XYZ file of C-alpha atoms in Angstrom:
290
model
C 0.000 0.000 0.000
C 2.871 2.346 0.826
C 4.474 1.666 -2.568
C 1.178 2.378 -4.344
C 0.796 5.638 -2.443
C 4.297 6.717 -3.440
C 3.577 5.915 -7.095
C 0.348 7.893 -6.998
C 2.140 10.858 -5.483
C 4.879 10.692 -8.108
C 2.307 10.526 -10.909
C 0.769 13.786 -9.685
C 4.072 15.701 -9.747
C 4.900 18.134 -12.595
C 6.834 16.369 -15.351
C 8.685 19.365 -16.766
C 7.114 18.629 -20.167
C 4.334 20.278 -22.159
C 2.101 18.800 -24.843
C 1.095 20.668 -27.992
C -2.112 19.454 -29.630
C -4.286 20.569 -32.568
C -6.588 23.300 -31.285
C -9.910 24.773 -32.430
C -10.247 26.380 -35.871
C -12.791 29.184 -35.417
C -14.217 31.066 -38.382
C -12.641 34.499 -38.705
C -16.054 36.005 -39.508
C -17.075 35.329 -35.898
C -14.222 37.551 -34.676
C -14.169 40.312 -37.293
C -16.884 42.834 -38.130
C -16.724 45.699 -40.623
C -19.727 48.038 -40.624
C -20.699 51.576 -41.460
C -19.672 53.781 -38.537
C -22.489 54.210 -36.046
C -24.340 51.089 -37.180
C -22.978 48.906 -34.378
C -24.249 48.893 -30.838
C -21.635 50.077 -28.363
C -20.123 47.173 -26.468
C -21.805 44.553 -28.621
C -19.679 41.534 -29.495
C -18.537 41.220 -33.103
C -20.967 39.478 -35.404
C -20.567 38.349 -39.014
C -21.071 41.138 -41.485
C -23.416 40.828 -44.419
C -21.875 38.263 -46.646
C -20.025 36.418 -43.902
C -19.481 32.843 -44.919
C -19.786 33.776 -48.577
C -23.599 33.959 -48.481
C -23.976 37.419 -49.997
C -20.911 39.233 -51.314
C -18.978 36.056 -51.805
C -15.721 34.713 -50.518
C -14.459 31.785 -48.523
C -15.131 30.865 -44.920
C -11.738 31.638 -43.433
C -10.716 29.569 -40.410
C -7.937 30.550 -38.019
C -5.736 27.719 -36.796
C -4.636 27.232 -33.215
C -2.523 24.868 -31.146
C -3.501 23.897 -27.607
C -0.799 23.819 -24.898
C -0.997 21.588 -21.818
C 1.411 21.221 -18.925
C 1.817 17.539 -18.039
C 2.085 15.640 -14.807
C 4.359 12.592 -14.618
C 1.391 10.243 -14.761
C 0.293 11.748 -18.093
C 3.608 11.150 -19.843
C 2.957 7.594 -21.169
C -0.168 8.658 -23.056
C 1.590 11.796 -24.288
C 4.505 9.737 -25.633
C 2.078 7.505 -27.529
C 0.243 10.450 -29.036
C 3.468 12.174 -30.015
C 4.745 8.950 -31.592
C 1.562 8.717 -33.663
C 2.025 12.280 -34.932
C -1.097 13.552 -33.154
C 0.744 15.833 -30.728
C 4.179 17.217 -29.933
C 5.928 16.582 -26.601
C 8.504 19.167 -25.559
C 10.532 20.066 -22.467
C 8.708 23.000 -20.912
C 11.802 25.215 -20.809
C 12.438 24.786 -24.544
C 9.028 26.286 -25.328
C 8.372 28.655 -22.451
C 11.892 30.080 -22.325
C 11.832 30.476 -18.566
C 8.323 31.966 -18.446
C 5.518 30.517 -16.396
C 2.449 29.305 -18.260
C 0.669 32.479 -17.156
C 3.551 34.631 -18.400
C 3.665 32.748 -21.710
C -0.093 33.253 -22.153
C 0.201 36.980 -21.374
C 2.925 37.384 -23.995
C 0.793 35.524 -26.540
C -2.122 37.896 -25.865
C 0.126 40.886 -26.488
C 1.294 39.295 -29.734
C -2.324 38.814 -30.776
C -3.042 42.512 -30.167
C -0.032 43.427 -32.308
C -1.158 41.002 -35.035
C -4.602 42.619 -35.044
C -3.111 46.101 -35.509
C -0.911 44.954 -38.383
C -3.821 43.108 -40.039
C -6.044 46.200 -39.923
C -3.355 48.436 -41.389
C -2.345 45.991 -44.119
C -5.941 45.327 -45.214
C -6.931 49.006 -45.319
C -3.696 50.070 -47.053
C -4.864 48.235 -50.184
C -7.336 51.012 -51.043
C -6.018 54.180 -52.744
C -7.629 57.385 -51.553
C -8.429 56.099 -48.084
C -7.242 57.481 -44.778
C -5.197 55.558 -42.217
C -7.060 53.257 -39.851
C -7.143 54.716 -36.340
C -8.062 53.223 -32.994
C -11.585 54.120 -31.896
C -10.923 53.758 -28.193
C -8.474 52.499 -25.595
C -7.191 48.956 -25.869
C -7.411 46.566 -28.765
C -10.327 45.621 -30.951
C -11.926 48.890 -32.137
C -10.917 50.904 -35.204
C -12.286 53.669 -37.438
C -11.316 53.959 -41.076
C -12.209 56.532 -43.724
C -12.635 54.448 -46.861
C -12.321 55.724 -50.438
C -15.031 58.271 -51.206
C -15.103 59.485 -47.591
C -17.236 56.672 -46.203
C -16.369 55.931 -42.587
C -16.293 52.305 -41.481
C -16.016 50.777 -38.050
C -13.809 47.721 -37.615
C -14.187 45.441 -34.614
C -11.905 42.503 -33.824
C -12.361 40.121 -30.887
C -9.709 37.618 -29.883
C -12.207 35.000 -28.597
C -9.447 33.360 -26.586
C -7.032 33.188 -29.543
C -3.508 34.338 -28.769
C -0.176 34.609 -30.541
C 0.950 36.292 -33.767
C 0.000 33.616 -36.307
C -3.605 34.828 -36.725
C -2.348 37.966 -38.494
C -2.709 36.728 -42.061
C -6.142 35.190 -41.496
C -7.467 38.341 -39.836
C -6.199 40.515 -42.692
C -7.839 38.256 -45.282
C -11.186 38.323 -43.456
C -10.943 42.104 -43.169
C -10.248 42.332 -46.896
C -13.275 40.163 -47.638
C -15.621 42.171 -45.421
C -14.289 45.545 -46.584
C -14.933 44.402 -50.133
C -18.511 43.535 -49.175
C -19.036 46.974 -47.657
C -17.580 48.930 -50.569
C -19.049 46.883 -53.398
C -21.923 48.418 -55.316
C -25.146 46.523 -54.626
C -25.377 43.675 -57.081
C -21.831 44.136 -58.336
C -20.661 40.933 -56.695
C -22.276 37.598 -57.378
C -22.562 35.142 -54.495
C -19.627 32.756 -54.726
C -19.097 29.263 -53.368
C -17.949 29.362 -49.764
C -15.301 26.691 -49.247
C -13.673 26.439 -45.848
C -10.122 27.776 -46.042
C -7.727 27.412 -43.117
C -5.040 30.065 -42.685
C -1.999 30.495 -40.462
C 0.761 33.039 -40.914
C 2.332 36.024 -39.231
C 2.151 39.343 -41.061
C 4.367 42.401 -40.949
C 3.545 45.997 -41.835
C 4.717 45.546 -45.418
C 2.372 42.615 -45.961
C 5.055 39.940 -45.808
C 4.034 36.560 -44.417
C 6.305 35.038 -41.785
C 6.723 31.578 -40.236
C 4.501 29.996 -37.606
C 4.915 27.150 -35.142
C 3.175 23.791 -34.965
C 2.554 23.498 -38.701
C 1.822 19.759 -38.638
C -0.593 20.137 -35.725
C -2.347 23.053 -37.431
C -2.713 20.936 -40.570
C -4.499 18.312 -38.480
C -6.764 21.023 -37.028
C -7.533 22.278 -40.548
C -8.396 18.780 -41.737
C -10.676 18.168 -38.771
C -12.425 21.490 -39.465
C -13.249 20.345 -42.995
C -11.044 22.841 -44.810
C -10.346 22.109 -48.465
C -7.499 24.634 -48.782
C -4.710 25.446 -46.338
C -2.708 28.681 -46.655
C 0.664 28.753 -44.909
C 3.947 30.659 -45.151
C 5.739 29.605 -48.318
C 8.646 28.027 -46.469
C 6.414 25.773 -44.369
C 3.768 24.532 -46.799
C 5.537 21.265 -47.612
C 5.609 20.301 -43.917
C 1.803 20.253 -43.800
C 0.897 18.220 -46.886
C 0.939 14.754 -45.337
C -0.966 15.783 -42.203
C -3.539 17.781 -44.173
C -4.246 15.014 -46.665
C -3.187 14.362 -50.236
C -6.723 15.025 -51.501
C -6.600 18.648 -50.302
C -4.550 21.656 -51.380
C -1.794 23.333 -49.412
C -0.623 26.677 -50.806
C 2.427 28.543 -49.569
C 2.292 32.340 -49.805
C 5.014 34.930 -49.377
C 2.854 37.999 -48.823
C -0.669 39.359 -48.488
C -0.995 39.904 -52.212
C -0.333 36.231 -52.949
C -2.782 35.184 -50.231
C -5.585 37.338 -51.681
C -4.897 35.872 -55.107
C -4.883 32.310 -53.741
C -8.337 32.833 -52.200
C -9.727 34.293 -55.407
C -11.249 37.298 -53.646
C -12.998 39.383 -56.319
C -12.016 43.018 -56.912
C -14.131 45.729 -55.336
C -16.531 47.396 -57.768
C -16.208 51.077 -58.594
C -18.674 53.413 -56.975
C -21.025 55.212 -59.385
C -19.436 58.212 -61.062
C -15.866 57.503 -59.987
C -13.167 55.133 -58.972
C -13.759 55.347 -55.235
C -13.752 51.872 -53.777
C -11.619 50.262 -56.461
C -8.871 48.017 -55.164
C -6.271 46.894 -57.665
C -4.045 43.884 -57.083
C -0.996 46.107 -57.489
C -2.173 48.171 -54.505
C -2.049 45.186 -52.127
C 0.849 45.195 -49.688
C 3.420 42.589 -50.604
C 6.527 41.888 -52.569
C 7.031 43.901 -55.747
């Protein structure tokens, strides 16, 4: 009995290892809202804009990919080893991932990175439109922006994190913003409803629209497959790592910048407003490599 008690106590001790697993893949339209300024209720949570999910203005259902992190006890190690050996998870020494931070400190840093990714996504997506003003924060903290679109129309942009943290949501947020901005600026009837395939996206984004590397590519590919995505967009240098986990019957596309990502999704151009070119977005205007 004493031996059993000792074993039980040992099993409950921290192992010094963490387990990375495929996480949820929420639709970006549930986090992002672009509306005419003043149309939203103050304090209301973001809701899909008209056309979210491709039902009106067209465009794909963009899913953001996440990886779940768990700290393990000694008794959880055998199962974790089996899962890691089967390619369903990744087992790492805690220090190699956390870099000396506590789990709480690591999570706080990831939330700050998410706020930075949001800001970059807003600025990259709005920079694609000639004749528009710079996007500006509409209040303290993250999540609320005002933007004077071409032609002087003022739009409100809301972004919620919904528990997502880290920098790798940047590309997906920018693409969803581009899709919803296009819906808002398009002339009524100028866009035909398009098929709405599920597209999974992961990539960091800098202020020039360049896509950077992310972590946990194989695990994110599993998350994308489980979410039913038919297309996976990743940084160009990491796309090959995801093909086996995503499935040979589905497409993985590597992109170097925002311009390539918009092209890969087939987002239609924004129609010109009556009597002028306000609202037109040309591919050459998109941030990215020359």
